[in-house]
Amino acid sequence: MRPFTYERATSAEAAVKAAAETPNAKFIAGGTNLLDLMKLEIEHPAHLIDVGRLPLAGIEDTPDGGLRIGSMATNSHVAADARVRARYPVLTHAIVAGGSGQLRNKATTGGNLLQRTRCAYFYDTTKPCNKRAPGSGCGALEGLNRNSAIFGASHACIATHPSDMAVALAVLDATVETLSPSGQARSFAVTDLHRLPGETPDVETHLIPGELITAIVLPPAPAPSEEGGGQVYRKVRDRASYAAGLVSVAVVGGKVAFGAVAHKPWRAAQAEAALASGASPAEAIAAELAQASNNGRNGFKISLISRLAPVVIKEARKAGRSA
């Protein structure tokens, strides 16, 4: 591990100010992803700004009936919150489907959203990876790409985003609140946080350099009804633990999102439009998969989603009717 300096931020304002004033600075909270990347010589921050002890770990009701989740709330705390479990079960299920209990006890909400890909070529510094070393190429294109993206990929990168929690937040229409180095607060949809790879896969989000995520805001939960409103999250992986997801599906009423299939949580807009027009779940998912791409060894993801997603949609509808 390379030498670095460290400071503990006393406020969100002080944290973003330090990030703006210090070259090659990084925020750290739980450190469950960043520290591994530093040890592997993938990340090389010169300065770490510890934001983990900032008073941003609360979960509060919003005036309209939603929830505001502080960015420093741990994954375990969010998943166990009674309001989350009762009103947003898809979020609890997604978090629990993620890392181990030990990781969830340390990982924060903001950090979970910003974790980096688990692509083997990204982690192997002897192999080409445009995300890690821009301009070096994408080893996964002609290599071991079983876990690669089937949506939104480019010739520069076919990596996937690993977060389960982000998939649930996408289908729940959550918003992200941030604080920029200039002191300006802003809010935008969680689906607008991550970028598709395009020509610059190393630029993974739309955050301004030094911008800090301060909270995630959930809108009021949809009420279960005869038409749906149930919430379901299903994940398929090679092993029940210590294995990244192959695909995941989140459904909330007529809204659908996929995980482990793109550079970001994939909101299935074509499927949602088809469902709204009266298509069957199978027909709706087929409409979404019409834009999927097969890079060789990952083609099984297309057939896997074609079988899994309609079942999850039907399960969500059933849950909505019985609630």
PDB file of C-alpha atoms in Angstrom:
ATOM      1  CA  MET A   1       0.000   0.000   0.000  1.00  0.00           C
ATOM      2  CA  ARG A   2       1.346   3.436  -0.916  1.00  0.00           C
ATOM      3  CA  PRO A   3       1.753   6.175   1.699  1.00  0.00           C
ATOM      4  CA  PHE A   4      -1.185   8.548   2.161  1.00  0.00           C
ATOM      5  CA  THR A   5      -2.307  11.218   4.581  1.00  0.00           C
ATOM      6  CA  TYR A   6      -5.510  11.145   6.587  1.00  0.00           C
ATOM      7  CA  GLU A   7      -7.922  13.519   8.252  1.00  0.00           C
ATOM      8  CA  ARG A   8     -11.238  13.118  10.036  1.00  0.00           C
ATOM      9  CA  ALA A   9     -13.845  15.560   8.729  1.00  0.00           C
ATOM     10  CA  THR A  10     -15.769  17.534  11.333  1.00  0.00           C
ATOM     11  CA  SER A  11     -18.651  18.477   9.026  1.00  0.00           C
ATOM     12  CA  ALA A  12     -19.888  17.824   5.517  1.00  0.00           C
ATOM     13  CA  GLU A  13     -18.879  21.362   4.564  1.00  0.00           C
ATOM     14  CA  ALA A  14     -15.353  20.813   5.868  1.00  0.00           C
ATOM     15  CA  ALA A  15     -15.135  17.482   4.047  1.00  0.00           C
ATOM     16  CA  VAL A  16     -15.983  18.878   0.598  1.00  0.00           C
ATOM     17  CA  LYS A  17     -13.734  21.896   1.200  1.00  0.00           C
ATOM     18  CA  ALA A  18     -10.816  19.604   2.017  1.00  0.00           C
ATOM     19  CA  ALA A  19     -11.543  17.486  -1.056  1.00  0.00           C
ATOM     20  CA  ALA A  20     -11.490  20.580  -3.270  1.00  0.00           C
ATOM     21  CA  GLU A  21      -8.250  21.886  -1.787  1.00  0.00           C
ATOM     22  CA  THR A  22      -6.281  18.626  -1.652  1.00  0.00           C
ATOM     23  CA  PRO A  23      -5.071  16.970  -4.860  1.00  0.00           C
ATOM     24  CA  ASN A  24      -5.999  13.318  -5.308  1.00  0.00           C
ATOM     25  CA  ALA A  25      -8.184  13.162  -2.191  1.00  0.00           C
ATOM     26  CA  LYS A  26     -10.833  10.504  -1.579  1.00  0.00           C
ATOM     27  CA  PHE A  27     -13.669  10.212   0.918  1.00  0.00           C
ATOM     28  CA  ILE A  28     -13.699   7.123   3.105  1.00  0.00           C
ATOM     29  CA  ALA A  29     -16.418   5.838   5.441  1.00  0.00           C
ATOM     30  CA  GLY A  30     -16.798   2.068   5.850  1.00  0.00           C
ATOM     31  CA  GLY A  31     -13.877   1.458   3.502  1.00  0.00           C
ATOM     32  CA  THR A  32     -15.155  -1.974   2.457  1.00  0.00           C
ATOM     33  CA  ASN A  33     -14.322  -1.346  -1.227  1.00  0.00           C
ATOM     34  CA  LEU A  34     -11.747   1.451  -1.237  1.00  0.00           C
ATOM     35  CA  LEU A  35      -9.258  -0.208   1.107  1.00  0.00           C
ATOM     36  CA  ASP A  36      -9.226  -3.385  -0.983  1.00  0.00           C
ATOM     37  CA  LEU A  37      -8.613  -1.335  -4.120  1.00  0.00           C
ATOM     38  CA  MET A  38      -5.761   0.533  -2.442  1.00  0.00           C
ATOM     39  CA  LYS A  39      -4.105  -2.717  -1.357  1.00  0.00           C
ATOM     40  CA  LEU A  40      -4.348  -4.039  -4.916  1.00  0.00           C
ATOM     41  CA  GLU A  41      -2.747  -0.871  -6.364  1.00  0.00           C
ATOM     42  CA  ILE A  42      -5.926   0.016  -8.265  1.00  0.00           C
ATOM     43  CA  GLU A  43      -6.780   3.156  -6.287  1.00  0.00           C
ATOM     44  CA  HIS A  44      -3.941   5.523  -5.303  1.00  0.00           C
ATOM     45  CA  PRO A  45      -5.388   8.346  -3.182  1.00  0.00           C
ATOM     46  CA  ALA A  46      -2.812  10.692  -1.701  1.00  0.00           C
ATOM     47  CA  HIS A  47      -5.188  11.850   1.020  1.00  0.00           C
ATOM     48  CA  LEU A  48      -8.167  10.204   2.743  1.00  0.00           C
ATOM     49  CA  ILE A  49     -10.973  12.277   4.239  1.00  0.00           C
ATOM     50  CA  ASP A  50     -12.873  10.239   6.827  1.00  0.00           C
ATOM     51  CA  VAL A  51     -16.585  11.111   6.622  1.00  0.00           C
ATOM     52  CA  GLY A  52     -17.807   8.025   8.452  1.00  0.00           C
ATOM     53  CA  ARG A  53     -18.427   9.851  11.738  1.00  0.00           C
ATOM     54  CA  LEU A  54     -20.385  12.759  10.274  1.00  0.00           C
ATOM     55  CA  PRO A  55     -23.954  13.134  11.611  1.00  0.00           C
ATOM     56  CA  LEU A  56     -25.425  11.723   8.401  1.00  0.00           C
ATOM     57  CA  ALA A  57     -26.478   8.282   9.631  1.00  0.00           C
ATOM     58  CA  GLY A  58     -30.087   8.981  10.593  1.00  0.00           C
ATOM     59  CA  ILE A  59     -33.250   7.697   8.926  1.00  0.00           C
ATOM     60  CA  GLU A  60     -36.089  10.213   9.065  1.00  0.00           C
ATOM     61  CA  ASP A  61     -39.656  10.429   7.830  1.00  0.00           C
ATOM     62  CA  THR A  62     -40.270  13.105   5.224  1.00  0.00           C
ATOM     63  CA  PRO A  63     -43.370  15.349   5.299  1.00  0.00           C
ATOM     64  CA  ASP A  64     -44.891  13.606   2.262  1.00  0.00           C
ATOM     65  CA  GLY A  65     -44.637  10.130   3.803  1.00  0.00           C
ATOM     66  CA  GLY A  66     -41.289   9.039   2.380  1.00  0.00           C
ATOM     67  CA  LEU A  67     -37.958   8.437   4.102  1.00  0.00           C
ATOM     68  CA  ARG A  68     -34.643  10.268   4.089  1.00  0.00           C
ATOM     69  CA  ILE A  69     -31.726   7.902   4.666  1.00  0.00           C
ATOM     70  CA  GLY A  70     -28.444   9.504   5.667  1.00  0.00           C
ATOM     71  CA  SER A  71     -25.499   8.545   3.485  1.00  0.00           C
ATOM     72  CA  MET A  72     -23.524   7.283   6.491  1.00  0.00           C
ATOM     73  CA  ALA A  73     -26.267   4.894   7.629  1.00  0.00           C
ATOM     74  CA  THR A  74     -24.860   1.384   7.444  1.00  0.00           C
ATOM     75  CA  ASN A  75     -26.451  -1.185   5.190  1.00  0.00           C
ATOM     76  CA  SER A  76     -27.387  -3.283   8.237  1.00  0.00           C
ATOM     77  CA  HIS A  77     -29.088  -0.315   9.904  1.00  0.00           C
ATOM     78  CA  VAL A  78     -31.118   0.497   6.787  1.00  0.00           C
ATOM     79  CA  ALA A  79     -32.166  -3.101   6.145  1.00  0.00           C
ATOM     80  CA  ALA A  80     -33.290  -3.560   9.760  1.00  0.00           C
ATOM     81  CA  ASP A  81     -35.218  -0.290  10.096  1.00  0.00           C
ATOM     82  CA  ALA A  82     -38.877  -1.095  10.782  1.00  0.00           C
ATOM     83  CA  ARG A  83     -40.110   1.590   8.376  1.00  0.00           C
ATOM     84  CA  VAL A  84     -37.925   0.295   5.565  1.00  0.00           C
ATOM     85  CA  ARG A  85     -39.004  -3.291   6.189  1.00  0.00           C
ATOM     86  CA  ALA A  86     -42.707  -2.363   6.266  1.00  0.00           C
ATOM     87  CA  ARG A  87     -42.861   0.220   3.475  1.00  0.00           C
ATOM     88  CA  TYR A  88     -39.908  -0.667   1.233  1.00  0.00           C
ATOM     89  CA  PRO A  89     -39.317  -4.430   1.619  1.00  0.00           C
ATOM     90  CA  VAL A  90     -37.644  -4.549  -1.803  1.00  0.00           C
ATOM     91  CA  LEU A  91     -34.836  -2.433  -0.329  1.00  0.00           C
ATOM     92  CA  THR A  92     -34.368  -4.667   2.707  1.00  0.00           C
ATOM     93  CA  HIS A  93     -34.301  -7.769   0.518  1.00  0.00           C
ATOM     94  CA  ALA A  94     -31.791  -6.225  -1.892  1.00  0.00           C
ATOM     95  CA  ILE A  95     -29.420  -5.176   0.892  1.00  0.00           C
ATOM     96  CA  VAL A  96     -29.555  -8.580   2.568  1.00  0.00           C
ATOM     97  CA  ALA A  97     -28.881 -10.206  -0.822  1.00  0.00           C
ATOM     98  CA  GLY A  98     -25.679  -8.181  -1.067  1.00  0.00           C
ATOM     99  CA  GLY A  99     -22.521  -8.592   0.986  1.00  0.00           C
ATOM    100  CA  SER A 100     -22.043 -10.661   4.119  1.00  0.00           C
ATOM    101  CA  GLY A 101     -23.308  -9.529   7.498  1.00  0.00           C
ATOM    102  CA  GLN A 102     -19.833  -8.304   8.412  1.00  0.00           C
ATOM    103  CA  LEU A 103     -19.670  -6.124   5.299  1.00  0.00           C
ATOM    104  CA  ARG A 104     -23.198  -4.786   5.790  1.00  0.00           C
ATOM    105  CA  ASN A 105     -22.263  -3.731   9.325  1.00  0.00           C
ATOM    106  CA  LYS A 106     -19.534  -1.454   7.933  1.00  0.00           C
ATOM    107  CA  ALA A 107     -20.692  -0.477   4.449  1.00  0.00           C
ATOM    108  CA  THR A 108     -22.550   2.830   4.204  1.00  0.00           C
ATOM    109  CA  THR A 109     -25.449   3.845   1.995  1.00  0.00           C
ATOM    110  CA  GLY A 110     -23.407   6.408   0.083  1.00  0.00           C
ATOM    111  CA  GLY A 111     -20.447   4.097  -0.286  1.00  0.00           C
ATOM    112  CA  ASN A 112     -22.614   1.250  -1.514  1.00  0.00           C
ATOM    113  CA  LEU A 113     -23.793   3.391  -4.419  1.00  0.00           C
ATOM    114  CA  LEU A 114     -20.207   4.327  -5.313  1.00  0.00           C
ATOM    115  CA  GLN A 115     -18.590   0.893  -5.120  1.00  0.00           C
ATOM    116  CA  ARG A 116     -16.677  -0.094  -8.219  1.00  0.00           C
ATOM    117  CA  THR A 117     -17.087  -3.029 -10.588  1.00  0.00           C
ATOM    118  CA  ARG A 118     -16.052  -6.586  -9.733  1.00  0.00           C
ATOM    119  CA  CYS A 119     -14.819  -7.269 -13.280  1.00  0.00           C
ATOM    120  CA  ALA A 120     -11.785  -9.576 -13.094  1.00  0.00           C
ATOM    121  CA  TYR A 121      -9.866  -7.460 -15.614  1.00  0.00           C
ATOM    122  CA  PHE A 122     -10.384  -4.357 -13.489  1.00  0.00           C
ATOM    123  CA  TYR A 123      -8.902  -6.160 -10.485  1.00  0.00           C
ATOM    124  CA  ASP A 124      -5.938  -7.657 -12.374  1.00  0.00           C
ATOM    125  CA  THR A 125      -3.383  -4.877 -12.932  1.00  0.00           C
ATOM    126  CA  THR A 126      -1.500  -7.036 -15.443  1.00  0.00           C
ATOM    127  CA  LYS A 127      -4.486  -7.006 -17.820  1.00  0.00           C
ATOM    128  CA  PRO A 128      -5.865  -4.175 -19.992  1.00  0.00           C
ATOM    129  CA  CYS A 129      -8.805  -2.244 -18.523  1.00  0.00           C
ATOM    130  CA  ASN A 130     -10.036   1.136 -19.724  1.00  0.00           C
ATOM    131  CA  LYS A 131     -11.793   1.710 -16.423  1.00  0.00           C
ATOM    132  CA  ARG A 132      -8.580   1.299 -14.425  1.00  0.00           C
ATOM    133  CA  ALA A 133      -6.088   2.494 -17.054  1.00  0.00           C
ATOM    134  CA  PRO A 134      -7.839   4.613 -19.729  1.00  0.00           C
ATOM    135  CA  GLY A 135      -6.675   3.790 -23.236  1.00  0.00           C
ATOM    136  CA  SER A 136      -5.311   0.343 -22.385  1.00  0.00           C
ATOM    137  CA  GLY A 137      -8.246  -1.545 -23.876  1.00  0.00           C
ATOM    138  CA  CYS A 138     -10.940  -3.863 -22.508  1.00  0.00           C
ATOM    139  CA  GLY A 139      -9.666  -7.360 -21.810  1.00  0.00           C
ATOM    140  CA  ALA A 140     -13.165  -8.662 -21.184  1.00  0.00           C
ATOM    141  CA  LEU A 141     -14.340  -8.006 -24.755  1.00  0.00           C
ATOM    142  CA  GLU A 142     -12.564 -11.093 -26.087  1.00  0.00           C
ATOM    143  CA  GLY A 143     -11.829 -12.700 -22.745  1.00  0.00           C
ATOM    144  CA  LEU A 144     -13.629 -14.084 -19.730  1.00  0.00           C
ATOM    145  CA  ASN A 145     -16.828 -12.078 -20.024  1.00  0.00           C
ATOM    146  CA  ARG A 146     -19.356 -14.382 -18.377  1.00  0.00           C
ATOM    147  CA  ASN A 147     -20.300 -11.687 -15.846  1.00  0.00           C
ATOM    148  CA  SER A 148     -20.272  -8.759 -18.287  1.00  0.00           C
ATOM    149  CA  ALA A 149     -23.021  -6.349 -19.311  1.00  0.00           C
ATOM    150  CA  ILE A 150     -25.831  -7.100 -21.736  1.00  0.00           C
ATOM    151  CA  PHE A 151     -27.256  -3.553 -21.664  1.00  0.00           C
ATOM    152  CA  GLY A 152     -25.615  -0.186 -22.289  1.00  0.00           C
ATOM    153  CA  ALA A 153     -22.088  -1.518 -22.876  1.00  0.00           C
ATOM    154  CA  SER A 154     -19.582  -0.055 -25.332  1.00  0.00           C
ATOM    155  CA  HIS A 155     -16.451  -1.194 -27.147  1.00  0.00           C
ATOM    156  CA  ALA A 156     -14.482   0.468 -24.337  1.00  0.00           C
ATOM    157  CA  CYS A 157     -16.066  -1.391 -21.406  1.00  0.00           C
ATOM    158  CA  ILE A 158     -18.529  -4.195 -20.709  1.00  0.00           C
ATOM    159  CA  ALA A 159     -18.252  -4.176 -16.906  1.00  0.00           C
ATOM    160  CA  THR A 160     -21.274  -4.216 -14.610  1.00  0.00           C
ATOM    161  CA  HIS A 161     -22.174  -2.293 -11.469  1.00  0.00           C
ATOM    162  CA  PRO A 162     -22.201  -4.588  -8.419  1.00  0.00           C
ATOM    163  CA  SER A 163     -24.667  -2.898  -6.049  1.00  0.00           C
ATOM    164  CA  ASP A 164     -27.889  -4.697  -5.104  1.00  0.00           C
ATOM    165  CA  MET A 165     -29.114  -1.765  -3.036  1.00  0.00           C
ATOM    166  CA  ALA A 166     -28.831   0.589  -6.026  1.00  0.00           C
ATOM    167  CA  VAL A 167     -31.177  -1.619  -8.061  1.00  0.00           C
ATOM    168  CA  ALA A 168     -33.854  -1.388  -5.391  1.00  0.00           C
ATOM    169  CA  LEU A 169     -33.379   2.372  -5.073  1.00  0.00           C
ATOM    170  CA  ALA A 170     -33.722   2.727  -8.851  1.00  0.00           C
ATOM    171  CA  VAL A 171     -37.044   0.882  -8.963  1.00  0.00           C
ATOM    172  CA  LEU A 172     -38.285   2.910  -5.971  1.00  0.00           C
ATOM    173  CA  ASP A 173     -37.624   6.228  -7.786  1.00  0.00           C
ATOM    174  CA  ALA A 174     -35.238   7.338  -5.033  1.00  0.00           C
ATOM    175  CA  THR A 175     -33.333  10.609  -5.246  1.00  0.00           C
ATOM    176  CA  VAL A 176     -29.783  11.456  -4.213  1.00  0.00           C
ATOM    177  CA  GLU A 177     -28.899  14.539  -2.172  1.00  0.00           C
ATOM    178  CA  THR A 178     -25.348  15.868  -2.390  1.00  0.00           C
ATOM    179  CA  LEU A 179     -23.103  18.705  -1.294  1.00  0.00           C
ATOM    180  CA  SER A 180     -20.628  20.111  -3.812  1.00  0.00           C
ATOM    181  CA  PRO A 181     -17.209  21.663  -3.044  1.00  0.00           C
ATOM    182  CA  SER A 182     -18.752  25.089  -3.650  1.00  0.00           C
ATOM    183  CA  GLY A 183     -21.203  24.432  -0.819  1.00  0.00           C
ATOM    184  CA  GLN A 184     -24.164  24.008  -3.164  1.00  0.00           C
ATOM    185  CA  ALA A 185     -26.685  21.291  -2.329  1.00  0.00           C
ATOM    186  CA  ARG A 186     -28.437  19.492  -5.147  1.00  0.00           C
ATOM    187  CA  SER A 187     -30.869  16.611  -5.633  1.00  0.00           C
ATOM    188  CA  PHE A 188     -31.360  14.279  -8.585  1.00  0.00           C
ATOM    189  CA  ALA A 189     -32.767  10.847  -9.410  1.00  0.00           C
ATOM    190  CA  VAL A 190     -30.645   7.887  -8.371  1.00  0.00           C
ATOM    191  CA  THR A 191     -30.991   6.622 -11.951  1.00  0.00           C
ATOM    192  CA  ASP A 192     -29.033   9.717 -13.028  1.00  0.00           C
ATOM    193  CA  LEU A 193     -26.128   9.087 -10.649  1.00  0.00           C
ATOM    194  CA  HIS A 194     -24.203   6.523 -12.701  1.00  0.00           C
ATOM    195  CA  ARG A 195     -22.987   6.893 -16.267  1.00  0.00           C
ATOM    196  CA  LEU A 196     -22.893   4.342 -19.056  1.00  0.00           C
ATOM    197  CA  PRO A 197     -19.316   3.637 -20.186  1.00  0.00           C
ATOM    198  CA  GLY A 198     -19.287   5.206 -23.649  1.00  0.00           C
ATOM    199  CA  GLU A 199     -15.717   6.274 -24.439  1.00  0.00           C
ATOM    200  CA  THR A 200     -14.848   7.109 -20.822  1.00  0.00           C
ATOM    201  CA  PRO A 201     -15.627   4.129 -18.570  1.00  0.00           C
ATOM    202  CA  ASP A 202     -13.252   5.498 -15.940  1.00  0.00           C
ATOM    203  CA  VAL A 203     -15.759   8.314 -15.294  1.00  0.00           C
ATOM    204  CA  GLU A 204     -18.403   6.327 -13.470  1.00  0.00           C
ATOM    205  CA  THR A 205     -20.830   8.911 -12.066  1.00  0.00           C
ATOM    206  CA  HIS A 206     -22.174  12.381 -12.745  1.00  0.00           C
ATOM    207  CA  LEU A 207     -20.824  13.650  -9.425  1.00  0.00           C
ATOM    208  CA  ILE A 208     -18.616  16.721  -9.493  1.00  0.00           C
ATOM    209  CA  PRO A 209     -15.073  15.947  -8.237  1.00  0.00           C
ATOM    210  CA  GLY A 210     -15.174  16.368  -4.464  1.00  0.00           C
ATOM    211  CA  GLU A 211     -18.986  16.180  -4.281  1.00  0.00           C
ATOM    212  CA  LEU A 212     -20.301  14.252  -1.267  1.00  0.00           C
ATOM    213  CA  ILE A 213     -23.502  12.196  -1.147  1.00  0.00           C
ATOM    214  CA  THR A 214     -25.360  13.285   1.998  1.00  0.00           C
ATOM    215  CA  ALA A 215     -28.667  11.387   1.790  1.00  0.00           C
ATOM    216  CA  ILE A 216     -30.981   9.164  -0.221  1.00  0.00           C
ATOM    217  CA  VAL A 217     -34.655  10.144  -0.279  1.00  0.00           C
ATOM    218  CA  LEU A 218     -37.405   7.608  -0.881  1.00  0.00           C
ATOM    219  CA  PRO A 219     -40.817   8.803  -2.092  1.00  0.00           C
ATOM    220  CA  PRO A 220     -43.952   7.503  -0.398  1.00  0.00           C
ATOM    221  CA  ALA A 221     -44.264   3.769  -0.938  1.00  0.00           C
ATOM    222  CA  PRO A 222     -46.892   2.705  -3.489  1.00  0.00           C
ATOM    223  CA  ALA A 223     -49.983   1.246  -1.863  1.00  0.00           C
ATOM    224  CA  PRO A 224     -50.658  -2.407  -2.727  1.00  0.00           C
ATOM    225  CA  SER A 225     -53.784  -2.835  -4.834  1.00  0.00           C
ATOM    226  CA  GLU A 226     -55.598  -5.216  -7.144  1.00  0.00           C
ATOM    227  CA  GLU A 227     -53.415  -3.893  -9.983  1.00  0.00           C
ATOM    228  CA  GLY A 228     -50.197  -4.566  -8.120  1.00  0.00           C
ATOM    229  CA  GLY A 229     -47.968  -2.531  -5.844  1.00  0.00           C
ATOM    230  CA  GLY A 230     -46.201  -5.518  -4.363  1.00  0.00           C
ATOM    231  CA  GLN A 231     -42.442  -5.356  -3.972  1.00  0.00           C
ATOM    232  CA  VAL A 232     -40.101  -8.237  -4.818  1.00  0.00           C
ATOM    233  CA  TYR A 233     -36.327  -8.590  -5.239  1.00  0.00           C
ATOM    234  CA  ARG A 234     -34.734 -11.735  -6.630  1.00  0.00           C
ATOM    235  CA  LYS A 235     -31.050 -12.401  -7.245  1.00  0.00           C
ATOM    236  CA  VAL A 236     -29.361 -15.315  -8.996  1.00  0.00           C
ATOM    237  CA  ARG A 237     -25.723 -16.154  -8.330  1.00  0.00           C
ATOM    238  CA  ASP A 238     -23.434 -19.165  -8.526  1.00  0.00           C
ATOM    239  CA  ARG A 239     -23.321 -19.624  -4.759  1.00  0.00           C
ATOM    240  CA  ALA A 240     -25.590 -18.509  -1.949  1.00  0.00           C
ATOM    241  CA  SER A 241     -22.835 -16.403  -0.362  1.00  0.00           C
ATOM    242  CA  TYR A 242     -19.499 -14.789  -1.212  1.00  0.00           C
ATOM    243  CA  ALA A 243     -20.399 -14.646  -4.891  1.00  0.00           C
ATOM    244  CA  ALA A 244     -21.347 -11.691  -7.052  1.00  0.00           C
ATOM    245  CA  GLY A 245     -24.753 -11.692  -8.715  1.00  0.00           C
ATOM    246  CA  LEU A 246     -25.286 -13.046 -12.200  1.00  0.00           C
ATOM    247  CA  VAL A 247     -28.562 -11.134 -12.587  1.00  0.00           C
ATOM    248  CA  SER A 248     -31.107  -9.592 -10.248  1.00  0.00           C
ATOM    249  CA  VAL A 249     -34.648  -8.316 -10.745  1.00  0.00           C
ATOM    250  CA  ALA A 250     -36.503  -5.737  -8.655  1.00  0.00           C
ATOM    251  CA  VAL A 251     -40.215  -5.086  -9.155  1.00  0.00           C
ATOM    252  CA  VAL A 252     -42.398  -2.485  -7.462  1.00  0.00           C
ATOM    253  CA  GLY A 253     -45.883  -2.442  -8.953  1.00  0.00           C
ATOM    254  CA  GLY A 254     -45.421  -1.788 -12.660  1.00  0.00           C
ATOM    255  CA  LYS A 255     -41.796  -0.686 -12.279  1.00  0.00           C
ATOM    256  CA  VAL A 256     -38.917  -3.021 -13.102  1.00  0.00           C
ATOM    257  CA  ALA A 257     -35.134  -2.806 -12.698  1.00  0.00           C
ATOM    258  CA  PHE A 258     -32.293  -5.247 -13.334  1.00  0.00           C
ATOM    259  CA  GLY A 259     -28.950  -5.619 -11.597  1.00  0.00           C
ATOM    260  CA  ALA A 260     -25.589  -7.091 -12.687  1.00  0.00           C
ATOM    261  CA  VAL A 261     -26.440  -6.505 -16.354  1.00  0.00           C
ATOM    262  CA  ALA A 262     -25.137  -2.984 -17.033  1.00  0.00           C
ATOM    263  CA  HIS A 263     -22.656  -0.312 -15.983  1.00  0.00           C
ATOM    264  CA  LYS A 264     -25.436   1.043 -13.745  1.00  0.00           C
ATOM    265  CA  PRO A 265     -28.688  -0.228 -12.219  1.00  0.00           C
ATOM    266  CA  TRP A 266     -30.817  -0.873 -15.305  1.00  0.00           C
ATOM    267  CA  ARG A 267     -34.330   0.571 -15.205  1.00  0.00           C
ATOM    268  CA  ALA A 268     -36.328  -1.490 -17.696  1.00  0.00           C
ATOM    269  CA  ALA A 269     -38.200   1.335 -19.427  1.00  0.00           C
ATOM    270  CA  GLN A 270     -39.306  -0.745 -22.430  1.00  0.00           C
ATOM    271  CA  ALA A 271     -40.711  -3.458 -20.189  1.00  0.00           C
ATOM    272  CA  GLU A 272     -42.537  -0.917 -18.037  1.00  0.00           C
ATOM    273  CA  ALA A 273     -44.116   0.708 -21.092  1.00  0.00           C
ATOM    274  CA  ALA A 274     -45.220  -2.669 -22.393  1.00  0.00           C
ATOM    275  CA  LEU A 275     -46.747  -3.631 -19.041  1.00  0.00           C
ATOM    276  CA  ALA A 276     -48.599  -0.314 -18.915  1.00  0.00           C
ATOM    277  CA  SER A 277     -50.074  -0.993 -22.373  1.00  0.00           C
ATOM    278  CA  GLY A 278     -51.404  -4.384 -21.279  1.00  0.00           C
ATOM    279  CA  ALA A 279     -48.643  -6.745 -22.394  1.00  0.00           C
ATOM    280  CA  SER A 280     -48.066  -9.932 -20.447  1.00  0.00           C
ATOM    281  CA  PRO A 281     -44.984 -10.094 -18.207  1.00  0.00           C
ATOM    282  CA  ALA A 282     -43.228 -12.379 -20.706  1.00  0.00           C
ATOM    283  CA  GLU A 283     -44.034 -10.042 -23.611  1.00  0.00           C
ATOM    284  CA  ALA A 284     -42.864  -7.022 -21.636  1.00  0.00           C
ATOM    285  CA  ILE A 285     -39.533  -8.583 -20.720  1.00  0.00           C
ATOM    286  CA  ALA A 286     -39.035  -9.696 -24.326  1.00  0.00           C
ATOM    287  CA  ALA A 287     -39.456  -6.067 -25.394  1.00  0.00           C
ATOM    288  CA  GLU A 288     -36.705  -5.032 -22.989  1.00  0.00           C
ATOM    289  CA  LEU A 289     -34.382  -7.845 -24.016  1.00  0.00           C
ATOM    290  CA  ALA A 290     -34.679  -6.866 -27.678  1.00  0.00           C
ATOM    291  CA  GLN A 291     -31.908  -4.329 -26.994  1.00  0.00           C
ATOM    292  CA  ALA A 292     -29.666  -6.748 -25.069  1.00  0.00           C
ATOM    293  CA  SER A 293     -26.266  -7.707 -26.503  1.00  0.00           C
ATOM    294  CA  ASN A 294     -24.387 -10.988 -26.252  1.00  0.00           C
ATOM    295  CA  ASN A 295     -20.617 -10.729 -25.836  1.00  0.00           C
ATOM    296  CA  GLY A 296     -20.029 -14.465 -25.970  1.00  0.00           C
ATOM    297  CA  ARG A 297     -20.002 -16.148 -22.599  1.00  0.00           C
ATOM    298  CA  ASN A 298     -22.615 -13.844 -21.037  1.00  0.00           C
ATOM    299  CA  GLY A 299     -25.460 -14.735 -23.391  1.00  0.00           C
ATOM    300  CA  PHE A 300     -27.034 -16.937 -20.737  1.00  0.00           C
ATOM    301  CA  LYS A 301     -28.008 -13.749 -18.859  1.00  0.00           C
ATOM    302  CA  ILE A 302     -30.527 -12.940 -21.577  1.00  0.00           C
ATOM    303  CA  SER A 303     -32.345 -16.256 -21.270  1.00  0.00           C
ATOM    304  CA  LEU A 304     -32.004 -16.137 -17.478  1.00  0.00           C
ATOM    305  CA  ILE A 305     -33.782 -12.781 -17.274  1.00  0.00           C
ATOM    306  CA  SER A 306     -36.405 -13.915 -19.797  1.00  0.00           C
ATOM    307  CA  ARG A 307     -37.355 -16.693 -17.365  1.00  0.00           C
ATOM    308  CA  LEU A 308     -36.783 -14.970 -14.037  1.00  0.00           C
ATOM    309  CA  ALA A 309     -38.277 -11.501 -14.576  1.00  0.00           C
ATOM    310  CA  PRO A 310     -41.834 -12.592 -15.589  1.00  0.00           C
ATOM    311  CA  VAL A 311     -41.985 -14.783 -12.486  1.00  0.00           C
ATOM    312  CA  VAL A 312     -40.915 -11.854 -10.281  1.00  0.00           C
ATOM    313  CA  ILE A 313     -43.512  -9.560 -11.881  1.00  0.00           C
ATOM    314  CA  LYS A 314     -46.256 -12.108 -11.244  1.00  0.00           C
ATOM    315  CA  GLU A 315     -45.063 -12.573  -7.671  1.00  0.00           C
ATOM    316  CA  ALA A 316     -45.172  -8.811  -7.082  1.00  0.00           C
ATOM    317  CA  ARG A 317     -48.698  -8.630  -8.479  1.00  0.00           C
ATOM    318  CA  LYS A 318     -49.802 -11.454  -6.245  1.00  0.00           C
ATOM    319  CA  ALA A 319     -48.216  -9.769  -3.221  1.00  0.00           C
ATOM    320  CA  GLY A 320     -50.012  -6.513  -4.069  1.00  0.00           C
ATOM    321  CA  ARG A 321     -53.415  -8.194  -4.313  1.00  0.00           C
ATOM    322  CA  SER A 322     -53.004 -10.107  -1.040  1.00  0.00           C
ATOM    323  CA  ALA A 323     -51.722  -7.159   0.996  1.00  0.00           C
TER     324      ALA A 323
END
